[in-house]
mmCIF file of C-alpha atoms and ligand atoms in Angstrom:
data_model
loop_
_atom_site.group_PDB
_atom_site.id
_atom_site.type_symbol
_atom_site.label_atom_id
_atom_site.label_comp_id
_atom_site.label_asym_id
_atom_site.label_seq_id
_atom_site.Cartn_x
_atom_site.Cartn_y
_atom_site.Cartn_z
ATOM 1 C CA UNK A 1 74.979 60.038 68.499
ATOM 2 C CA UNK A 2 77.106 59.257 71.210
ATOM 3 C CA UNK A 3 76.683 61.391 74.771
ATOM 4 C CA UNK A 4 79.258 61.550 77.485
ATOM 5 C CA UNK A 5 78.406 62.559 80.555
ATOM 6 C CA UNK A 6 81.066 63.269 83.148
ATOM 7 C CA UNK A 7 80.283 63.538 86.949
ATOM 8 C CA UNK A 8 83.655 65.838 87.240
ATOM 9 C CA UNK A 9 86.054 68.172 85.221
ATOM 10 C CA UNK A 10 88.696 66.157 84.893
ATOM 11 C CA UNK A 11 86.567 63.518 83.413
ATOM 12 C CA UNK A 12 84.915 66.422 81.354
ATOM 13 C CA UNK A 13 88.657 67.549 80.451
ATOM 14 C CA UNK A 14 89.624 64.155 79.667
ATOM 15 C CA UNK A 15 86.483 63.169 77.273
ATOM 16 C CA UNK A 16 87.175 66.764 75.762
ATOM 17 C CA UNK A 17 91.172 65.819 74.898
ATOM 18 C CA UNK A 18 89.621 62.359 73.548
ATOM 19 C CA UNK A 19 87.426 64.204 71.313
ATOM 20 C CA UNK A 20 88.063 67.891 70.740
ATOM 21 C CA UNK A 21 85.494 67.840 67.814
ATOM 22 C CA UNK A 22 82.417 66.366 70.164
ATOM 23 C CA UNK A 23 79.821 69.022 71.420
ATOM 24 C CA UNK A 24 79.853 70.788 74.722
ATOM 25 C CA UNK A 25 76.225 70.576 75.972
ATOM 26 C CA UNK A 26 74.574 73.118 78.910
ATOM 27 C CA UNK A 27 71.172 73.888 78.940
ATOM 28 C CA UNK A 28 70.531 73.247 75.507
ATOM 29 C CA UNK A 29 68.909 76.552 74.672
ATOM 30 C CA UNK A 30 71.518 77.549 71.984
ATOM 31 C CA UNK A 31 72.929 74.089 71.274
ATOM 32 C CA UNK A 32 69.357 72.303 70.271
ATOM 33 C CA UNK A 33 67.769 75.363 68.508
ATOM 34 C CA UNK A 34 71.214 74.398 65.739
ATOM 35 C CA UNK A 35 70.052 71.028 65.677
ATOM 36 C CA UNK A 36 66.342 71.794 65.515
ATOM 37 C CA UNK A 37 67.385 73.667 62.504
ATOM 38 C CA UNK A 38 69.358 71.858 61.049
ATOM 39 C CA UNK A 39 72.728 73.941 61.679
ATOM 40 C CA UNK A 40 74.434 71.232 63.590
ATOM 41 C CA UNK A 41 74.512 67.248 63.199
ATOM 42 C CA UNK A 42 76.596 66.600 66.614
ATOM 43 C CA UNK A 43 78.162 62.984 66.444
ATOM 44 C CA UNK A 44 79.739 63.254 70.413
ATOM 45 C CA UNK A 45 78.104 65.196 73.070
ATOM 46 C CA UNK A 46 79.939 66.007 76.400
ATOM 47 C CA UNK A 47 77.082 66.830 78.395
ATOM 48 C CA UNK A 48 78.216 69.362 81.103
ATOM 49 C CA UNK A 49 75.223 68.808 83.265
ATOM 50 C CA UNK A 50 76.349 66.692 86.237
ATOM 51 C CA UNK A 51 79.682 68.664 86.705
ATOM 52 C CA UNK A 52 79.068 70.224 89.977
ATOM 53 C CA UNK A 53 82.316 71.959 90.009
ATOM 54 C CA UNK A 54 80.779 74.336 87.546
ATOM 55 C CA UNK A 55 77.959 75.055 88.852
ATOM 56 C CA UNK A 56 78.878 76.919 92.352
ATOM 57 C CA UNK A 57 78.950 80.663 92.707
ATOM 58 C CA UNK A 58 81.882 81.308 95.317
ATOM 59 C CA UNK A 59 84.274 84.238 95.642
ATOM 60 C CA UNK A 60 83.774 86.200 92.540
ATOM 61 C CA UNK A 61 83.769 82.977 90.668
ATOM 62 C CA UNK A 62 80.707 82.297 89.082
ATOM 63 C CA UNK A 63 80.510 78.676 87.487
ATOM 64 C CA UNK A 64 79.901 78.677 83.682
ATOM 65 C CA UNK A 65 76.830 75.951 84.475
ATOM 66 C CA UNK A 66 74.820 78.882 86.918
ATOM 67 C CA UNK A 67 71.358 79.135 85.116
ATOM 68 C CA UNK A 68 70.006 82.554 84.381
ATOM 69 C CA UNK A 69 67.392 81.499 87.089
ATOM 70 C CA UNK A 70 69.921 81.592 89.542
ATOM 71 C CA UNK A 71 71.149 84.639 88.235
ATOM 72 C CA UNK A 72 68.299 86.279 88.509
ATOM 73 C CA UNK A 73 69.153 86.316 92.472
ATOM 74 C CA UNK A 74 73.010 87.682 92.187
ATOM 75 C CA UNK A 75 73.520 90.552 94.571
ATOM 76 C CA UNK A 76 75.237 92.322 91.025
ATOM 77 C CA UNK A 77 71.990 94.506 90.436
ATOM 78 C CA UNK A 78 72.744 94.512 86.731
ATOM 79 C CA UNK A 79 73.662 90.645 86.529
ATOM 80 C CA UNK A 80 70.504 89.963 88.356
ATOM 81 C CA UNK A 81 68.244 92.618 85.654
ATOM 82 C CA UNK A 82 69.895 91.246 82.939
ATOM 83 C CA UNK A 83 69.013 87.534 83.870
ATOM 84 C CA UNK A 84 65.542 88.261 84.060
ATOM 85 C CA UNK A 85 65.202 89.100 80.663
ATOM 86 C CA UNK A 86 67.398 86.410 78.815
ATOM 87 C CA UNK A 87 64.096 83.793 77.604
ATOM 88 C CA UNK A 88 61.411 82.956 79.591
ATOM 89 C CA UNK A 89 61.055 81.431 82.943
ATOM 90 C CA UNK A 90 61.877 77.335 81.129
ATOM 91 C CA UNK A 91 64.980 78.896 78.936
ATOM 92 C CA UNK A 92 66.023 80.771 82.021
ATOM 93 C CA UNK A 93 65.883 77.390 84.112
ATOM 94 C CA UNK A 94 68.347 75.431 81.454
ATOM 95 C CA UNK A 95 70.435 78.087 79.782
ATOM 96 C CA UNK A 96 73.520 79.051 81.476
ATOM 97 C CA UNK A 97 75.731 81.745 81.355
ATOM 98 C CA UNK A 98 78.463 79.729 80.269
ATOM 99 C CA UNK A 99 76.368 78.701 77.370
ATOM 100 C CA UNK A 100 76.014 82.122 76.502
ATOM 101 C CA UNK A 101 79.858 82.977 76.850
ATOM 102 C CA UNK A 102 80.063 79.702 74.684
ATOM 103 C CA UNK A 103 77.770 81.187 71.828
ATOM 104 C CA UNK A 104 79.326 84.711 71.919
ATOM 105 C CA UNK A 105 76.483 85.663 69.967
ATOM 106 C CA UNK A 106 76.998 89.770 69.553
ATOM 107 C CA UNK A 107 73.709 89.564 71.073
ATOM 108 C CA UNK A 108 74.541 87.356 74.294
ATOM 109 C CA UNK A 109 72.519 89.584 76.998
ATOM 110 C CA UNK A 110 75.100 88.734 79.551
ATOM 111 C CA UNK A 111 77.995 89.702 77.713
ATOM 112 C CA UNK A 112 77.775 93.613 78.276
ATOM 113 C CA UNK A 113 77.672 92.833 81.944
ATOM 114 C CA UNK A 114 80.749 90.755 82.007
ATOM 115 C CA UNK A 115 82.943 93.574 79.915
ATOM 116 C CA UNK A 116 81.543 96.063 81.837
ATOM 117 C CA UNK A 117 82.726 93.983 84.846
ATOM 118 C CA UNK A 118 86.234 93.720 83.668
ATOM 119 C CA UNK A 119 85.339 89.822 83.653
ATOM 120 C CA UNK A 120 87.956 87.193 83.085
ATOM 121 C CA UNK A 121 86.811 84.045 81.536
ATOM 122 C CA UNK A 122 88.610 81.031 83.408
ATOM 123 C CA UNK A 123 88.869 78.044 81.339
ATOM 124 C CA UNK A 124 90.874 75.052 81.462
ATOM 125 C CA UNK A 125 92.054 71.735 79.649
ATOM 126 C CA UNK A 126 93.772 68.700 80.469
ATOM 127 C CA UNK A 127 96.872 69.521 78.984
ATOM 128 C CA UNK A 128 97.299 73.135 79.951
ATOM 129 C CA UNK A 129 95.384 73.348 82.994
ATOM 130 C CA UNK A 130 93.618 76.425 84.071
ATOM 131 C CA UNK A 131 94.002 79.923 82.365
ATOM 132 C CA UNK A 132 92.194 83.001 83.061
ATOM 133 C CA UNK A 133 91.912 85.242 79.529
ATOM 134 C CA UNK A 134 90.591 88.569 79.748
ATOM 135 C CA UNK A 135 86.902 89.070 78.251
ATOM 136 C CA UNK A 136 87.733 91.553 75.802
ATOM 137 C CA UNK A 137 90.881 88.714 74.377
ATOM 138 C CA UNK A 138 88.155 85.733 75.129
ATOM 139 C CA UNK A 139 85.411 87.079 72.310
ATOM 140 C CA UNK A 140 87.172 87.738 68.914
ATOM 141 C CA UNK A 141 84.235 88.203 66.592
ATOM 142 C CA UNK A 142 80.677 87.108 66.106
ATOM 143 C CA UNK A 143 80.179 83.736 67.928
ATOM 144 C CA UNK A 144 83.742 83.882 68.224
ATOM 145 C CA UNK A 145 85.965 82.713 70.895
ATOM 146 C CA UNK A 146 89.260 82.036 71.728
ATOM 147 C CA UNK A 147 88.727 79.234 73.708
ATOM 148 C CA UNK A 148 91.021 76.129 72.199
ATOM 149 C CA UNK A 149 89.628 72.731 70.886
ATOM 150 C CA UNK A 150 90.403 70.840 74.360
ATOM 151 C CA UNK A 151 89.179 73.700 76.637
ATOM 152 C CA UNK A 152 85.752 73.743 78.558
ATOM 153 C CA UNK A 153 85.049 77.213 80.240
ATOM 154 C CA UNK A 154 84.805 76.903 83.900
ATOM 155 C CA UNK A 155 83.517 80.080 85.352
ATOM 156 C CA UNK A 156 83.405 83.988 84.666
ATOM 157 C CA UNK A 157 85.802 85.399 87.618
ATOM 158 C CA UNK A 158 83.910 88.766 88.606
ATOM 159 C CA UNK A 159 87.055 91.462 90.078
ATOM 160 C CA UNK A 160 86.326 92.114 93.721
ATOM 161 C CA UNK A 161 86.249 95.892 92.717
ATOM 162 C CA UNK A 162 83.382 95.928 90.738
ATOM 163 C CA UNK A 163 80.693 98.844 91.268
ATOM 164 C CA UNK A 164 77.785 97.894 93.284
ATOM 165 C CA UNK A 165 76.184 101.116 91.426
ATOM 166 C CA UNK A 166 75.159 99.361 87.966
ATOM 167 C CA UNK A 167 72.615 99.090 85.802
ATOM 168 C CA UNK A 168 71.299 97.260 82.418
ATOM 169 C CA UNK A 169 68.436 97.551 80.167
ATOM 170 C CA UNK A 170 67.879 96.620 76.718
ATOM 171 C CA UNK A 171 65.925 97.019 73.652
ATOM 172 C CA UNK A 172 64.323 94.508 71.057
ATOM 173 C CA UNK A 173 61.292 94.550 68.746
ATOM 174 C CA UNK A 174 59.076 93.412 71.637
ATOM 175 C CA UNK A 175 58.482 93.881 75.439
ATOM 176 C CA UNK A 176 59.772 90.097 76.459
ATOM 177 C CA UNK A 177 60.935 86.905 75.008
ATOM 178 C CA UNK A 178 63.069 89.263 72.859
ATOM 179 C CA UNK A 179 66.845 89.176 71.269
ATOM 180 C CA UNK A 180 68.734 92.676 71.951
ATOM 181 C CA UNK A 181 68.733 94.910 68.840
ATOM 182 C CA UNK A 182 70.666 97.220 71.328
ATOM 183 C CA UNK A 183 71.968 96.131 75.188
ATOM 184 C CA UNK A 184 73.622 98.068 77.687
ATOM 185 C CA UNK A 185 75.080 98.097 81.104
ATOM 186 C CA UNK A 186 76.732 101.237 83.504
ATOM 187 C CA UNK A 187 78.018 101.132 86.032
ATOM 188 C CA UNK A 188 79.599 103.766 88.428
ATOM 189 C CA UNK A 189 81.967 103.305 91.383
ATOM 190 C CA UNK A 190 82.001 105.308 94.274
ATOM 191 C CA UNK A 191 84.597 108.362 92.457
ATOM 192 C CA UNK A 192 82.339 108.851 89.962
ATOM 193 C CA UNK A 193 84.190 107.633 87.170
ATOM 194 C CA UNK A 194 81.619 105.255 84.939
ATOM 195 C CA UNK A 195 81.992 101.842 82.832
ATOM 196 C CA UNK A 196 79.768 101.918 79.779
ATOM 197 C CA UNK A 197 79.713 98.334 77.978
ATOM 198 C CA UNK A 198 76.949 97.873 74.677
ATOM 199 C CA UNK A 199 76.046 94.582 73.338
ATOM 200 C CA UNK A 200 74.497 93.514 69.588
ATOM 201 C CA UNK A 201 76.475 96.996 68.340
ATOM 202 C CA UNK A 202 79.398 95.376 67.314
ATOM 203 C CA UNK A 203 81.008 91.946 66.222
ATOM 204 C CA UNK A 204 82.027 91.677 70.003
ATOM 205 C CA UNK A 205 80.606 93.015 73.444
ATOM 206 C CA UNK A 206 82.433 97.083 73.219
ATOM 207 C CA UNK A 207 83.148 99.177 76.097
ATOM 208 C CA UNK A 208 82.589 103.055 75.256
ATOM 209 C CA UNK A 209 85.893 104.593 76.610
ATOM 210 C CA UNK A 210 85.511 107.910 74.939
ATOM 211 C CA UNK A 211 82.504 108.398 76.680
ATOM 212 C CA UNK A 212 84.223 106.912 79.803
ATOM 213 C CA UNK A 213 86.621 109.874 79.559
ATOM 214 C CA UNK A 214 84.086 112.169 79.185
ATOM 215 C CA UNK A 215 82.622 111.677 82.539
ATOM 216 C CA UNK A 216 85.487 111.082 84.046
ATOM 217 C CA UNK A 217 86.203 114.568 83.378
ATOM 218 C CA UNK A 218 82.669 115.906 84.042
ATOM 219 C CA UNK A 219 81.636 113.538 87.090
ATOM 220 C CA UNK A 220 78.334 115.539 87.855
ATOM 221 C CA UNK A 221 77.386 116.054 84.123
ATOM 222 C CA UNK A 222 75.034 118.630 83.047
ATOM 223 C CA UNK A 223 72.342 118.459 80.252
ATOM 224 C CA UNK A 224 74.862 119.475 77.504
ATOM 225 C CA UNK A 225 77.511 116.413 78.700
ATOM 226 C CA UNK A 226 74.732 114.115 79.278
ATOM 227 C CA UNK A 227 74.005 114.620 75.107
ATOM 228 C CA UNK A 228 77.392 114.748 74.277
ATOM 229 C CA UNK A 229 77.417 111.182 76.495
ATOM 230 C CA UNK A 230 74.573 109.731 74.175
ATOM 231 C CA UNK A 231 76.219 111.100 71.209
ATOM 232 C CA UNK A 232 79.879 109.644 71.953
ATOM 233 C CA UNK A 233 78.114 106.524 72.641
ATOM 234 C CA UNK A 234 76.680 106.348 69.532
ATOM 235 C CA UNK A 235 79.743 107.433 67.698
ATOM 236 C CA UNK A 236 81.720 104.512 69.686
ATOM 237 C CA UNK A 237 80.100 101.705 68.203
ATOM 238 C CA UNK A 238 80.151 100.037 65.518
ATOM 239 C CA UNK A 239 76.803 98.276 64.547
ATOM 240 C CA UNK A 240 75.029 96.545 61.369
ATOM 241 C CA UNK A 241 71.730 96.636 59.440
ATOM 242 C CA UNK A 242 70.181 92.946 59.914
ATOM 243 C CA UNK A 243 66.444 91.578 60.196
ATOM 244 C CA UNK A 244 66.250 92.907 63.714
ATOM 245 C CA UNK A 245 67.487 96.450 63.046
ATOM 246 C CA UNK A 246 69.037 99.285 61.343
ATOM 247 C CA UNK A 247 72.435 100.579 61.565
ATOM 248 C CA UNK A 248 71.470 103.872 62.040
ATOM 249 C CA UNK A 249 68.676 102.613 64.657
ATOM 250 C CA UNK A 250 71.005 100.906 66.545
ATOM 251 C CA UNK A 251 73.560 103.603 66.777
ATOM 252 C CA UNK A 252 70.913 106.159 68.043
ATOM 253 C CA UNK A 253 69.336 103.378 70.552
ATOM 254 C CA UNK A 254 72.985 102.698 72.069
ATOM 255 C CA UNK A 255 73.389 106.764 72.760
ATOM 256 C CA UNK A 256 70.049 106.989 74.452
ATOM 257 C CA UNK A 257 70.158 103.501 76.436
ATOM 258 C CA UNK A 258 73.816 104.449 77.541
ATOM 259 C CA UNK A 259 72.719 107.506 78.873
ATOM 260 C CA UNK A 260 69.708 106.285 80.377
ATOM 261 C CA UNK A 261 71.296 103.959 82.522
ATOM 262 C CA UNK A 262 73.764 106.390 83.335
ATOM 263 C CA UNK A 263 70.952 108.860 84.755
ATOM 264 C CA UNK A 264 69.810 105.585 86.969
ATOM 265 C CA UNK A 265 72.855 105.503 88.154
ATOM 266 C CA UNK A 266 73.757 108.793 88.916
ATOM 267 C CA UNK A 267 70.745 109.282 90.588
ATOM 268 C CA UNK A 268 71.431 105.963 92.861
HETATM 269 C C1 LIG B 301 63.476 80.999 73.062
HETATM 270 C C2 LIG B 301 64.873 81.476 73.380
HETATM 271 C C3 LIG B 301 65.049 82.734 73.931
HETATM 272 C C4 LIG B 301 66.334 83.198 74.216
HETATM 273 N N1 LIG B 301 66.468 84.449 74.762
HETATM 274 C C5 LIG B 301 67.697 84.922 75.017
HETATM 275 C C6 LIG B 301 67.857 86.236 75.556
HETATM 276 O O1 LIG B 301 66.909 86.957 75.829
HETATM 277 N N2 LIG B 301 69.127 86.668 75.793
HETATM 278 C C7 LIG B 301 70.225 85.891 75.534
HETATM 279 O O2 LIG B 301 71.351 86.325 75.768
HETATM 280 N N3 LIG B 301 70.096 84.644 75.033
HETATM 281 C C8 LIG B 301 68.867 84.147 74.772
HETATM 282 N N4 LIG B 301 68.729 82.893 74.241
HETATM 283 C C9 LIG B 301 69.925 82.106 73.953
HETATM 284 C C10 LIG B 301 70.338 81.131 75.081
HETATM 285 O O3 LIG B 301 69.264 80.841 75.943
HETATM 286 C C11 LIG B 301 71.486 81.705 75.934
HETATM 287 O O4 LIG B 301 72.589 82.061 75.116
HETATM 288 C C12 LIG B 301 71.953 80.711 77.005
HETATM 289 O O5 LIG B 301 72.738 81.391 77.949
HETATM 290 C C13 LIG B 301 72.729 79.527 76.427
HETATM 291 O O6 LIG B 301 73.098 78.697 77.513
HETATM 292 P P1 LIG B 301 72.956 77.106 77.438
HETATM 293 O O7 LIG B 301 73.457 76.576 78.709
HETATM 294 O O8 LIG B 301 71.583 76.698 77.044
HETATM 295 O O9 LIG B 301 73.976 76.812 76.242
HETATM 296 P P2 LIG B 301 74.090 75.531 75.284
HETATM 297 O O10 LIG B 301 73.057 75.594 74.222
HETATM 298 O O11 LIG B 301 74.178 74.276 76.076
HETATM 299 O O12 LIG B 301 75.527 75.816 74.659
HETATM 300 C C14 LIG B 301 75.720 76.961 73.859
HETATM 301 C C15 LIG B 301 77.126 76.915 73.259
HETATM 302 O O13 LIG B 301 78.088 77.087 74.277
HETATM 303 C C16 LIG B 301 78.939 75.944 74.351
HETATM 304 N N5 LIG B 301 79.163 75.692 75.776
HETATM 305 C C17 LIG B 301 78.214 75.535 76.737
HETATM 306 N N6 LIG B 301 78.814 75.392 77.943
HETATM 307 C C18 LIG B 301 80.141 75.442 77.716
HETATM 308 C C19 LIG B 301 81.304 75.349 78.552
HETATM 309 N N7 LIG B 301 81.196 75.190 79.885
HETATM 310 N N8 LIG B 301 82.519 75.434 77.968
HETATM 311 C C20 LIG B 301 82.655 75.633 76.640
HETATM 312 N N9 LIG B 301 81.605 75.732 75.796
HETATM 313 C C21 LIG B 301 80.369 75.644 76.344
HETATM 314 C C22 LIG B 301 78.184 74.813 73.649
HETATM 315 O O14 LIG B 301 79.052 73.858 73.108
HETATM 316 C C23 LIG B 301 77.441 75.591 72.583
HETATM 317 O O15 LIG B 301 78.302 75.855 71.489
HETATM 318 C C24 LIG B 301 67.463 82.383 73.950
HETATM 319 C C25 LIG B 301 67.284 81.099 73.419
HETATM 320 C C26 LIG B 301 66.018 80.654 73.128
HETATM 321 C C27 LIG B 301 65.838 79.262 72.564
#
């Protein structure tokens, strides 16, 4: 197997327009689990490692090589939540949440928190340059993207207006260590009007704009909007029966997580 492993992005670019069929390497934590298993026999790795370029956190810009563990700092309250429970302390040392943009696993933990963000993923190539693409054109199905052979993502570009009211939470078969059967982030700007985004409910990270609406129209929500929240919620999405979970499960859990976090935040 050969390994590249470029000190810069241009080099990264470059090795990436040589050979738009090697592998992009991170942390590892997604990458090496396929090749444990036998899911991927990777001939060229571009190891993304050393490219410090990608790995700063300035001006809304967070670089896709930021580990969870430094994540787990972020002054976004969710982002920060949300990084603590991706792994354990060693997967949240090496994965990164470019990695996990990468995988666009339905169940990618920081996923809701970047469409509930109104996150643009900024990738690049050596041919096209840089483009920013919106995350709700960037994930197109389950471990989807539409990132191009010859691009490398580069950061997730966080709006300056995002809510500093925001919270996440999510539920799995166990307390820790644990994929999401259902994950959710709120969030809640200063007029009251609300972001709900839902993760492992659909092909995709979903926002729930119906329920948006709703208390957007009822911005101090009694009881009887609060269940109508949970129950819009749940009819928003759009999930599946697998090992993990039921449809039916699911759909229930994303009503009553939604509106949990939406309580948190209301009561912030
Ligand atoms: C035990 C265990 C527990 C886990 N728990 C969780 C969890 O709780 N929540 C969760 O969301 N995930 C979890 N994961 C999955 C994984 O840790 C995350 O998805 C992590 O963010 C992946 O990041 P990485 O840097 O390790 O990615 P890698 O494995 O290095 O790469 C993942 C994919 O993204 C691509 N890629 C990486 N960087 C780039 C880039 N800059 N540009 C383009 N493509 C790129 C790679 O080519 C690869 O296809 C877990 C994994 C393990 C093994």
């Amino acid at each position: 197997m050969e390994i590249t492993r470029p000190t810069n992005l241009a080099a990264a670019l470059e090795a990436r327009a040589d050979d738009p069929g090697a592998d992009l390497l991170a942390g590892g934590t997604d990458l090496m689990v396929e090749v444990n298993f036998g899911y991927a026999r990777p001939e060229h790795v571009i190891a993304l490692r050393r490219i410090e370029e990608i790995n700063r956190i300035e001006n809304g810009r967070i670089g896709a090589g930021v580990t969870w563990a430094r994540l787990e700092e972020s002054p976004h309250r969710a982002l920060a939540q949300l990084s603590r429970t991706v792994g354990s302390p060693q997967i949240r040392a090496a994965g990164t949440i470019g990695g996990n943009i990468g995988t666009a696993s339905p169940a990618g933990d920081g996923l809701p928190w970047l469409a509930a963000a109104n996150a643009e993923i900024e990738v690049a190539s050596q041919a096209r340059g840089t483009r920013r693409v919106p995350w709700s054109d960037f994930f197109t199905g389950v471990k989807r993207t539409s990132l191009e052979p010859d691009e490398v993502i580069v950061a997730a570009v966080v709006p300056d207006d995002v809510p500093e009211n925001q919270e996440f939470a999510k539920i799995g078969q166990r307390s820790a260590m644990v994929i999401s059967t259902v994950a959710a982030c709120v969030m809640r700007d200063g007029n009251g009007s609300v972001r709900v985004a839902l993760g492992s409910v659909a092909p995709t990270p979903v926002r729930a704009h119906q329920a948006e609406q709703l208390i957007a129209e009822n911005p101090e929500p009694s009881e009887a909007v609060l269940e109508e929240f949970a129950r819009t919620v749940a009819e928003e999405v759009s999930p599946i029966t697998d090992h993990r979970s039921t449809e039916a499960y699911r759909r229930h859990a994303a009503g009553v997580l939604a509106r949990r976090l939406l309580e948190r935040c209301l009561a912030q």
